[in-house]
Structure formats: structure tokens, C-alpha cells
Coordinates of C-alpha atoms and ligand atoms in Angstrom, one line a residue:
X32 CA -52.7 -88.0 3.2
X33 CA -53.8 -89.8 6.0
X34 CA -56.8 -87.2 6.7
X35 CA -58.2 -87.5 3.1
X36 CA -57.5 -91.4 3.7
X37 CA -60.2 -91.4 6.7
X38 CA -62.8 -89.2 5.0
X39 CA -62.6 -91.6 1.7
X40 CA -63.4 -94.1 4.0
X41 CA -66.4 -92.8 4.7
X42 CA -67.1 -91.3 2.2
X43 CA -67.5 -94.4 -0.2
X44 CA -69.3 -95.9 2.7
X45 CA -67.0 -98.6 3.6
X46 CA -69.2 -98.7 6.8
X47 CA -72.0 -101.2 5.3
X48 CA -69.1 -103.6 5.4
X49 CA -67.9 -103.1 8.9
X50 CA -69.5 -104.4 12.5
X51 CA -72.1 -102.1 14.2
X52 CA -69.5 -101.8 16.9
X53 CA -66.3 -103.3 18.3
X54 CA -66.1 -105.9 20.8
X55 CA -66.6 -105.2 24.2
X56 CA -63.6 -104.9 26.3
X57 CA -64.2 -106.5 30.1
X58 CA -65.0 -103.6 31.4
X59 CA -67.5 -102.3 29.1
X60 CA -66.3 -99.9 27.1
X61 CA -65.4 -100.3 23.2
X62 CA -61.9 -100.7 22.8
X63 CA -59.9 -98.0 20.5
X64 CA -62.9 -96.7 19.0
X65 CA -66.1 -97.5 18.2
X66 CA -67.6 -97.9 14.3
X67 CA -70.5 -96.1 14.8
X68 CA -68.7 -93.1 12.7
X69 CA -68.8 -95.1 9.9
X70 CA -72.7 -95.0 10.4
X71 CA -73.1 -91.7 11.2
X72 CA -71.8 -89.0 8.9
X73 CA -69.4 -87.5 11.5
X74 CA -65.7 -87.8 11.3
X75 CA -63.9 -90.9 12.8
X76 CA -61.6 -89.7 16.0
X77 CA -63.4 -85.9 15.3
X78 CA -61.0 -83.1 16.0
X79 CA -63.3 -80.3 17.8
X80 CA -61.6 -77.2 18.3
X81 CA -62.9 -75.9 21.5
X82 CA -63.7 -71.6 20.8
X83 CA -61.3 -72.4 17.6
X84 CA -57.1 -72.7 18.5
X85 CA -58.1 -71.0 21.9
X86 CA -54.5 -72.3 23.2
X87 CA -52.4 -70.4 20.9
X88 CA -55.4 -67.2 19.8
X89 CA -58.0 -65.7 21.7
X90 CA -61.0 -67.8 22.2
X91 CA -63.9 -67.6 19.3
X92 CA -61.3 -64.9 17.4
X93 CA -60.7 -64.5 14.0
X94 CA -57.0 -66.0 14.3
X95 CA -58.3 -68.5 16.5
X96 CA -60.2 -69.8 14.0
X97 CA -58.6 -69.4 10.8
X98 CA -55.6 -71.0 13.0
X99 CA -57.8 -74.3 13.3
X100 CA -58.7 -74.3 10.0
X101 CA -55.7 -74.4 8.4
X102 CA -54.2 -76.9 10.8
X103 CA -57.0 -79.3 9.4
X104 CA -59.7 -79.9 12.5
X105 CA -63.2 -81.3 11.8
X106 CA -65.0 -78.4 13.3
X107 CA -65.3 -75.5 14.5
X108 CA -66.6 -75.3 18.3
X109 CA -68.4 -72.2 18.7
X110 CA -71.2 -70.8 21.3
X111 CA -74.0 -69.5 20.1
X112 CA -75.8 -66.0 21.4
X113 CA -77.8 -63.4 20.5
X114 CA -77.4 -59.6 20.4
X115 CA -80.1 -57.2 21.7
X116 CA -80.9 -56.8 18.1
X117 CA -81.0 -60.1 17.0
X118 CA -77.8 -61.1 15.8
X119 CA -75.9 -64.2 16.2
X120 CA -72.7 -64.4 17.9
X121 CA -70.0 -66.8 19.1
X122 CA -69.5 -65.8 23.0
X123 CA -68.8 -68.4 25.4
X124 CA -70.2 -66.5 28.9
X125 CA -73.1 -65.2 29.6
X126 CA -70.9 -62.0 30.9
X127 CA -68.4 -59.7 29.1
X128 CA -66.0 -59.0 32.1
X129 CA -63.6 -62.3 31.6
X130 CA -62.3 -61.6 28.1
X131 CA -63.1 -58.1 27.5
X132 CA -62.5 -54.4 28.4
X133 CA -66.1 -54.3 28.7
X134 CA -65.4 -52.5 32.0
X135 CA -63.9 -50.1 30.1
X136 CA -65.9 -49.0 27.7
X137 CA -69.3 -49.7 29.2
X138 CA -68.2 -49.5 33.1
X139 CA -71.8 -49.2 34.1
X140 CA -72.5 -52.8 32.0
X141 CA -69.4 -54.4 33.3
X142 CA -71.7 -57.5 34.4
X143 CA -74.3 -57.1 32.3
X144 CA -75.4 -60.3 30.1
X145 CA -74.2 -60.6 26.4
X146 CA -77.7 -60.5 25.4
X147 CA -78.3 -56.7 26.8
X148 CA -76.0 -55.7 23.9
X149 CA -76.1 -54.6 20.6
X150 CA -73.8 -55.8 17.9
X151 CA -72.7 -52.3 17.1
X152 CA -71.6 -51.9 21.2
X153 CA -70.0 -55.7 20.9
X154 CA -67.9 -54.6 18.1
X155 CA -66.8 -52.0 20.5
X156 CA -64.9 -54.6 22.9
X157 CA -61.1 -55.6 22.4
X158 CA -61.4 -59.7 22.7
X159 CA -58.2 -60.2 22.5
X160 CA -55.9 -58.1 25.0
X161 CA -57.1 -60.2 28.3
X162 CA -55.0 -63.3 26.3
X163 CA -51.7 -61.2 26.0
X164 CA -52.0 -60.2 29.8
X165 CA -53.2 -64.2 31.0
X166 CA -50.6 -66.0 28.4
X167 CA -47.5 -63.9 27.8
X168 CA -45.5 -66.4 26.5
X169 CA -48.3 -66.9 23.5
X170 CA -49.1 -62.9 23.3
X171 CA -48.7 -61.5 20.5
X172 CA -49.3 -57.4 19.7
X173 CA -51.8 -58.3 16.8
X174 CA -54.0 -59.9 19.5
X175 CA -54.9 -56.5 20.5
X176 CA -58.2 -55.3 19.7
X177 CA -59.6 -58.3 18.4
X178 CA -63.3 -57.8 17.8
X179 CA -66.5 -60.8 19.2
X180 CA -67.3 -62.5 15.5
X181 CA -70.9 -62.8 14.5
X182 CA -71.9 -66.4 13.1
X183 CA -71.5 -64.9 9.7
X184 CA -67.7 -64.2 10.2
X185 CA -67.0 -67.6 11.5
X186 CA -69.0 -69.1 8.7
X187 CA -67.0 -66.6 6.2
X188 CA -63.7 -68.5 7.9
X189 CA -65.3 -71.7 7.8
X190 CA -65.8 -71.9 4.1
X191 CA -62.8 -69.7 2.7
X192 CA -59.5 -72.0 3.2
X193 CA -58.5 -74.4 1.5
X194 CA -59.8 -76.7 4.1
X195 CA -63.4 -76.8 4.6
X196 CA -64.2 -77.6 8.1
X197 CA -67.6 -77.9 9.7
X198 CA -69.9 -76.0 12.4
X199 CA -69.5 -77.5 15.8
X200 CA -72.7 -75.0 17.4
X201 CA -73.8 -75.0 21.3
X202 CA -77.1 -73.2 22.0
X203 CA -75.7 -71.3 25.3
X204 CA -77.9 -70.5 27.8
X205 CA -80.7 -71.2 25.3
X206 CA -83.5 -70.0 28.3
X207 CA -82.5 -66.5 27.6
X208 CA -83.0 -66.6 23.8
X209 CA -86.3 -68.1 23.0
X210 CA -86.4 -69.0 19.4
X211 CA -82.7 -69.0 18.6
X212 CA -82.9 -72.5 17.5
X213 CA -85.4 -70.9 14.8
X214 CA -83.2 -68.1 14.1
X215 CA -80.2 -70.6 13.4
X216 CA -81.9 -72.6 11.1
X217 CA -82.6 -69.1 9.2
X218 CA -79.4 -68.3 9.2
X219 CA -77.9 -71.7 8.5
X220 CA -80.5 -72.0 5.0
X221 CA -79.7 -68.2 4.3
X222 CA -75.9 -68.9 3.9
X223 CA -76.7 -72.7 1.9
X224 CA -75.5 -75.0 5.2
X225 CA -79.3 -76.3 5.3
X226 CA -81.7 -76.9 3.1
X227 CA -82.2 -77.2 -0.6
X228 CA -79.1 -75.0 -1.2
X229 CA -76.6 -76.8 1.0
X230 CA -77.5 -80.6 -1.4
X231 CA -75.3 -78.1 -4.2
X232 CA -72.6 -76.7 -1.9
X233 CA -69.0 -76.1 -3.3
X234 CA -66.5 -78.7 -2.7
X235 CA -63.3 -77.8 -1.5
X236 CA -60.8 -78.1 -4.0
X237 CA -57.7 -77.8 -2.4
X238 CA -57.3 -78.8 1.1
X239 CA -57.8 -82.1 3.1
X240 CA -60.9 -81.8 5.1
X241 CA -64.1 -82.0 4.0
X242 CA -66.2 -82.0 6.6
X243 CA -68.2 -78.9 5.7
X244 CA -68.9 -80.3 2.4
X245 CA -70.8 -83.0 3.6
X246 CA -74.0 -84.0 5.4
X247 CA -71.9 -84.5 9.1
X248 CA -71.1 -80.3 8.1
X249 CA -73.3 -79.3 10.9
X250 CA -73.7 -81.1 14.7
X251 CA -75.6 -79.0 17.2
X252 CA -74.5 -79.8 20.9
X253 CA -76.4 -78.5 24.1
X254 CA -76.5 -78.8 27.4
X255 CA -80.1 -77.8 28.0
X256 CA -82.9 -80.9 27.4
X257 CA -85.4 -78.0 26.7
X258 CA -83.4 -76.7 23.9
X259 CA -82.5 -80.6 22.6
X260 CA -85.9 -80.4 22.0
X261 CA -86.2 -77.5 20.2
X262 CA -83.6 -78.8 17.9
X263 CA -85.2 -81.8 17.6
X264 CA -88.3 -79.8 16.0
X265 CA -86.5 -76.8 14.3
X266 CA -83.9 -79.0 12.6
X267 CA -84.5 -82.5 12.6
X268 CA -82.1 -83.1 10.1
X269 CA -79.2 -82.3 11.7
X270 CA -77.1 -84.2 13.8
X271 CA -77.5 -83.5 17.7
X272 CA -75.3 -84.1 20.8
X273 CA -76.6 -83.8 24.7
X274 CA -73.8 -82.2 27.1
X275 CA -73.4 -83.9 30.1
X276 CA -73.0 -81.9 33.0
X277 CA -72.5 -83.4 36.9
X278 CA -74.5 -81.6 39.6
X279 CA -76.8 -78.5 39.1
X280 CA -79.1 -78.6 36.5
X281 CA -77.4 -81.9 35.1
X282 CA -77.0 -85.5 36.1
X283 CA -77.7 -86.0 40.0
X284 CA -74.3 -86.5 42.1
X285 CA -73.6 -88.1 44.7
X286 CA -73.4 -86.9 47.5
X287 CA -69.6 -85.4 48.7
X288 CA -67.9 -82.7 50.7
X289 CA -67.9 -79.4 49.8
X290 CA -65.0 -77.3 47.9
X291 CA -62.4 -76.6 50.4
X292 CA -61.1 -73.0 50.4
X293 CA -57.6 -74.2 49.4
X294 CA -58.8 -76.4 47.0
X295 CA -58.7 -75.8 43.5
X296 CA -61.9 -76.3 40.9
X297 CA -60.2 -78.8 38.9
X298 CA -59.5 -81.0 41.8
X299 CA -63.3 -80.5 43.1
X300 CA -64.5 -81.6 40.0
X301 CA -62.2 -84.7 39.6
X302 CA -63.5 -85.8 43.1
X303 CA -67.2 -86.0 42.2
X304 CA -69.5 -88.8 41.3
X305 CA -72.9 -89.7 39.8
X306 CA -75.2 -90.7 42.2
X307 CA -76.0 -93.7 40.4
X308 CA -76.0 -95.5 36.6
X309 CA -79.4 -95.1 37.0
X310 CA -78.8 -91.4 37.1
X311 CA -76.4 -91.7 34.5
X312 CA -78.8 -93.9 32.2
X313 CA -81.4 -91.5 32.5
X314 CA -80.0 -88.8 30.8
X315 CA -78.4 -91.0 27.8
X316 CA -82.4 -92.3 27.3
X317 CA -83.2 -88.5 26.9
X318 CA -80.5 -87.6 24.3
X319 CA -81.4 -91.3 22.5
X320 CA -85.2 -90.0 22.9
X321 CA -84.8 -87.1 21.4
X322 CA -82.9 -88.1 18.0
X323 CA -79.5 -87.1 19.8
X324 CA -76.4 -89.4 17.9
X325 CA -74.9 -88.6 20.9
X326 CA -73.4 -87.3 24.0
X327 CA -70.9 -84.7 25.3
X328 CA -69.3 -85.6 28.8
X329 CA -66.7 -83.9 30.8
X330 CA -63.5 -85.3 31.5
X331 CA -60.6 -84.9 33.8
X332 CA -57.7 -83.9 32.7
X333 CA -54.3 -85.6 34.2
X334 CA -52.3 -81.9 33.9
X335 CA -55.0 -80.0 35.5
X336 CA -52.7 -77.8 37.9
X337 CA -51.3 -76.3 34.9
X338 CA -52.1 -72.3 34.0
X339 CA -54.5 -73.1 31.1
X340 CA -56.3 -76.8 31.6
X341 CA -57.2 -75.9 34.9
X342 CA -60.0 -73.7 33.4
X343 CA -60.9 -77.0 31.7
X344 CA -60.5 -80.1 33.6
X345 CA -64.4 -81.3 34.8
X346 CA -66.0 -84.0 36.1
X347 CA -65.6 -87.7 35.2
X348 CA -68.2 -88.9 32.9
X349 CA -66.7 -90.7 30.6
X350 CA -65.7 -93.7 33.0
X351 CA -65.6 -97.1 30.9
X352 CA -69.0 -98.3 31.5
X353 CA -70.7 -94.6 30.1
X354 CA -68.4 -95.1 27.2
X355 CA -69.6 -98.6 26.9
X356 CA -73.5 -97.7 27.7
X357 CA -73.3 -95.0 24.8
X358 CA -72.1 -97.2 22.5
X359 CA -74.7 -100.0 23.5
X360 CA -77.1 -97.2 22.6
X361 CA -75.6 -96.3 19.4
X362 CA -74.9 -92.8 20.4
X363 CA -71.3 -91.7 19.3
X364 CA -69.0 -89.9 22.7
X365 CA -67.0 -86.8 21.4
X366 CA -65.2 -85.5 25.2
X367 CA -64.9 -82.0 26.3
X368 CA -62.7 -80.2 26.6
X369 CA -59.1 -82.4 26.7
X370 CA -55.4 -81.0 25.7
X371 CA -52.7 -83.4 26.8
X372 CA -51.5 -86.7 24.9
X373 CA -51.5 -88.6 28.1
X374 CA -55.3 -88.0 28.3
X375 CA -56.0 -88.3 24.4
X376 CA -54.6 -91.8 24.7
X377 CA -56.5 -92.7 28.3
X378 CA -59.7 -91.8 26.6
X379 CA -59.4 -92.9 23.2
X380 CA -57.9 -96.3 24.6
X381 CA -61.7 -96.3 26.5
X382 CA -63.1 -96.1 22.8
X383 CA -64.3 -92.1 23.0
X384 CA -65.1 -90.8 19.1
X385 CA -63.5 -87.5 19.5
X386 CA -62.5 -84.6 21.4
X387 CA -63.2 -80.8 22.0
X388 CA -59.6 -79.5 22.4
X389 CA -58.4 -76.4 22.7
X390 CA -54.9 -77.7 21.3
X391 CA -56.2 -78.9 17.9
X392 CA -52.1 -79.1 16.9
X393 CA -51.4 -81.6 20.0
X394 CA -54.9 -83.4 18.8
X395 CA -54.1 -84.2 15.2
X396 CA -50.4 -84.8 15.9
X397 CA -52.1 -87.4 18.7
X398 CA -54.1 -88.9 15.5
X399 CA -51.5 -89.3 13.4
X400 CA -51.2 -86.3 11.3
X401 CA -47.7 -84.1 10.1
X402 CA -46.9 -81.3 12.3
X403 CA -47.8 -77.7 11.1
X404 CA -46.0 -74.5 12.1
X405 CA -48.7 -72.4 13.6
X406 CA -46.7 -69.7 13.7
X407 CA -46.4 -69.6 10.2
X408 CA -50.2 -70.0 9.4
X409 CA -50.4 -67.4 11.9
X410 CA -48.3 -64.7 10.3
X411 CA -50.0 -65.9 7.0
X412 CA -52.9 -64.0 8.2
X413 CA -51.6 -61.1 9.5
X414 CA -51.1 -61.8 13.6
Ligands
G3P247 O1 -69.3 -77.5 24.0 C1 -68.4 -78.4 24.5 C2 -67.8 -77.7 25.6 O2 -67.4 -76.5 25.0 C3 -68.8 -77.4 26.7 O3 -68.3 -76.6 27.6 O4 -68.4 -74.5 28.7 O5 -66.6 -74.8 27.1 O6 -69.0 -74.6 26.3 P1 -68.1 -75.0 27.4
CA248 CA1 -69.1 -74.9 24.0

């Protein structure tokens, strides 16, 4: 109930009637929230699930998900690549080796980049065994074998629940697939999510979440300025978020020590700085520039000695006054890539508009909404 409550909301436009934005707090960010969802067709307090359910299913997997989809998130998170022969797929690295048995099967191509391989060869690959062997206490035997999706697949999962979620999409590494912002688009008008066919798309009947059914059903996120702007061109129609990145190839830091060889990743990042709001500002007048409604910083997360968030836990750049600036720009925040309560409420108490999480469960439980049994959905489809 309360999820079909928030997209009536906007649905019926209540957002003519409400402030551009909430007052400032005294230190610059928007308090609880800002209203510039209600002005943009994206979900209030957007659920993002990060690769799908990737805490409880093996990242950009089938169960993965058709588990987020049936717990009710906004979108789906994927990355985007390309095959040797030109298909799309949802692969987070640029390498195999991680979550694989590439090494197995193509031991000479162990390291080899995603894009060196055919679809046929992909299909190949168990994506799902490395997660028994890393998580035993969520491995499960029907993990096994899990095959890389194309974007077909994950579309197929997107629009055959009850719920109808939409396409969270990140051009990755976009410098080794010219044109794949073109090739998107193709794809996205071939299967009606663009275009003239996707002003007639299905509703969903049954299920709470809507998202795909409407014009917010599609939000491509990047961290590259050069493929911004080729989103900007190819599909100007569609809503567009700038990751934020601290360091290399992203916003200039300051100056600091270097990692220590006991230290961990997580706890480098959390100690590093922009070098200036200048620096900072620079990049949110890009995304704003370029027709961006938004921006994707990293965040630190509280738990990030744990097993799993480690691999997540970032830089902070989503300190009160970025929130604040974004907001001043009209450019909504969504936060990558957060999986604890105690950080949902930190951040959403600094006004962010949503998360990436790889805990979608812990995420709408945060916002309000009934538990689900995940293992039940789970067994529902066969894992
Ligand atoms: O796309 C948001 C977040 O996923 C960015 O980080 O490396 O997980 O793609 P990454
Ligand atoms: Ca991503």
C-alpha cells in the first residue's frame, strides 16, 4: 500500500502544488528529502538495486534480479557491455576472472577484457559458483552455473512480474565501445522502452511498482563526461545521472598519504578529500550542462570492515554541502552503493533521493515497506 501510495503521488502530479525544494537546513543540505522527485519523473526515496539482489544472488544473475523484482525496488542497476559481436550485456568488470571460471574454460583468456568475447563463449562461463565459494552462508546449489544475461534477458525479467520495475543502465567503460550509446537506443526502441512504442506500453496489472510503466522507466548513469555526452545526443529524452568518482579520472583530491600496506581499501577511501568545492562544483556544472537531472556520488559506509560492504564503501561525496549544492542546482542525488540502516538514515537525514543497494530488502524495509521472505520468492523461481 504505501508503495502504490508514493507513485499516486506522482503520478497525479501533486508536485505543481508543492515547494521547488525544502528548506535549507544550517548546514546546507535539504533536510529529509528534497521535492525535486515530484518534478522529475523518478521515484521519491528510489530503491536501486545495485547488479539486482547481489547480497542474497549472484550479481547481474537471473535470481538476482527476479529476486529484486519481486521484492518491489524501482530499478534495476545493471552495467552495460558489449560482446565481440555486438551484443549487449550486463557485466560489471572489464575482466572475467572475479566472478567467473573464465580461467577454466578459456585459461589462455583468463584476463582478457569482456569485450574480446563472444556471446556464444560468455554463455560458456558459470556466474554464479564464485558466490557459493565467497558467501557460504547465502550459497545455494542452484547458484551453480548461472549464465552472464544479455540486456534482453534482464529486460525479459524487467517486464514479466507482477511488478514492473525500471532500467537503472551504466555505460561501463564506454571508451572501449564506441557507439554503444547508439546501440542502446536501438535496442531500447526495438523492445518499446523508447520511442513511439513505449507512449503505448502495458501497464502492470498486478503488482505495486510502476516505474517501468512510466516516463522515469529508463535513467542512464555514467561515470565518463565523454559518454554523458553521447547520451545527451543519442537519447535526449531520457533521464541522465553523472557518477562521481574521487581521484583518477574524476573529481581532483586533495592531496593525502598513500594506502598503507595494512590498510584496507575501504578505510583509504573514507580518508580522502576533494581538493576543493571548486573542484567539486565543477563537475556538478558538467552534469547540469549536459541535461544530467543528476548526480551519483560515493559514499562511506559505517560497517565497511564487514565481508561484503568492504567491496563497497567509497569515498565521501555526499558531505552536506554537495547534497545541498545539488539540490541548489536542481539535480536530484541517488548514492552508491549503501547497505546498512545506520547509513540509509545518515544519508537520507542529509536529504539524498535514493540509493544503489545491494540489500534492496534492508532498503525498502528502511522506507517503510512490509517485510518479504526472500527465500520464498527465491524458491518461487526455482533457486
Ligand atoms: O552505478 C552506480 C554504481 O554501481 C557505480 O559503481 O562500480 O558498482 O558500477 P559500480
Ligand atoms: Ca554500476
Amino acid at each position: 500500500m504505501i508503495k502504490a501510495k508514493r507513485h499516486w503521488l506522482r503520478i497525479c502530479g501533486l508536485s505543481l502544488m508543492l515547494p521547488f525544494a525544502a528548506a535549507q537546513a544550517d548546514d546546507g543540505a535539504t533536510p529529509q528529502g528534497s521535492t525535486l522527485c515530484t518534478k522529475i519523473p523518478i521515484p521519491c526515496d528510489a530503491v536501486i538495486a545495485h547488479r539486482g539482489a547481489s547480497y542474497q544472488a549472484p550479481e547481474s544473475t537471473r535470481p538476482a534480479y527476479l529476486l529484486a523484482r519481486d521484492l518491489g525496488v524501482d530499478y534495476l542497476e545493471l552495467d552495460l557491455q558489449r560482446t565481440k559481436d555486438g551484443v549487449l550485456v550486463a557485466v560489471h568488470d572489464n575482466t572475467l576472472g572475479r566472478n567467473t571460471d573464465v580461467a577454466e574454460v578459456f585459461p589462455d583468456r583468463a584476463d582478457a577484457p569482456v569485450s574480446s568475447f563472444t556471446l556464444d563463449e560468455l554463455k560458456q562461463l558459470d556466474a554464479g559458483s564464485w558466490f557459493n565459494a565467497s558467501y557460504p552462508e547465502r550459497a545455494r546449489d542452484s547458484y551453480s552455473g548461472l549464465e552472464i544475461l544479455t540486456l534482453d534477458e534482464v529486460i525479459d525479467i524487467a517486464e514479466n512480474g507482477d511488478n514492473h520495475p525500471g532500467l537503472y543502465i551504466e555505460t561501463k567503460v564506454p571508451e572501449q565501445f564506441p557507439g554503444i550509446e547508439q546501440d542502446l537506443r536501438d535496442k531500447l526502441e526495438a523492445r518499446g522502452w523508447l520511442g513511439d512504442a513505449a507512449k503505448t506500453r502495458p501497464a502492470a496489472e498486478g503488482g505495486a511498482v510502476k516505474v517501468g510503466d512510466g516516463p522515469g522507466r529508463l535513467v542512464m548513469q555514467t561515470f565518463s563526461k565523454a559518454s554523458l555526452e553521447a547520451l545527451e545526443q543519442t537519447m535526449p529524452e531520457v533521464p541522465r545521472v553523472l557518477l562521481l568518482w574521487l581521484g583518477e579520472g574524476g573529481i581532483e583530491a586533495a592531496p593525502s598519504e598513500p594506502q598503507a600496506e595494512d590498510e584496507s581499501s575501504a578505510d583509504y577511501y573514507a580518508r580522502q578529500q576533494v581538493a576543493s568545492p571548486e573542484a567539486f562544483r565543477s563537475w556538478l556544472d558538467f552534469a547540469k550542462d549536459h541535461g544530467a537531472i543528476g548526480i551519483g556520488p560515493s559514499a562511506v559506509q559505517t560497517e565497511h570492515d564487514g565481508p561484503f560492504s568492504s567491496q563497497f564503501s567509497y569515498m565521501e561525496l555526499a558531505e552536506p554541502w554537495m547534497i545541498g549544492m545539488a539540490h541548489d542546482d536542481g539535480m536530484l542525488v541517488h548514492l552508491y552503493t549503501v547497505d546498512e540502516p545506520a547509513d540509509f538514515e545518515r544519508y537520507r537525514q542529509r536529504g539524498v533521493d535514493g540509493f544503489f543497494t545491494n540489500r534492496a530488502e534492508q532498503l525498502l524495509t528502511f522506507y517503510g515497506h512490509p517485510a518479504q521472505d526472500q527465500e520464498a520468492i527465491l524458491e518461487r523461481h526455482g533457486y
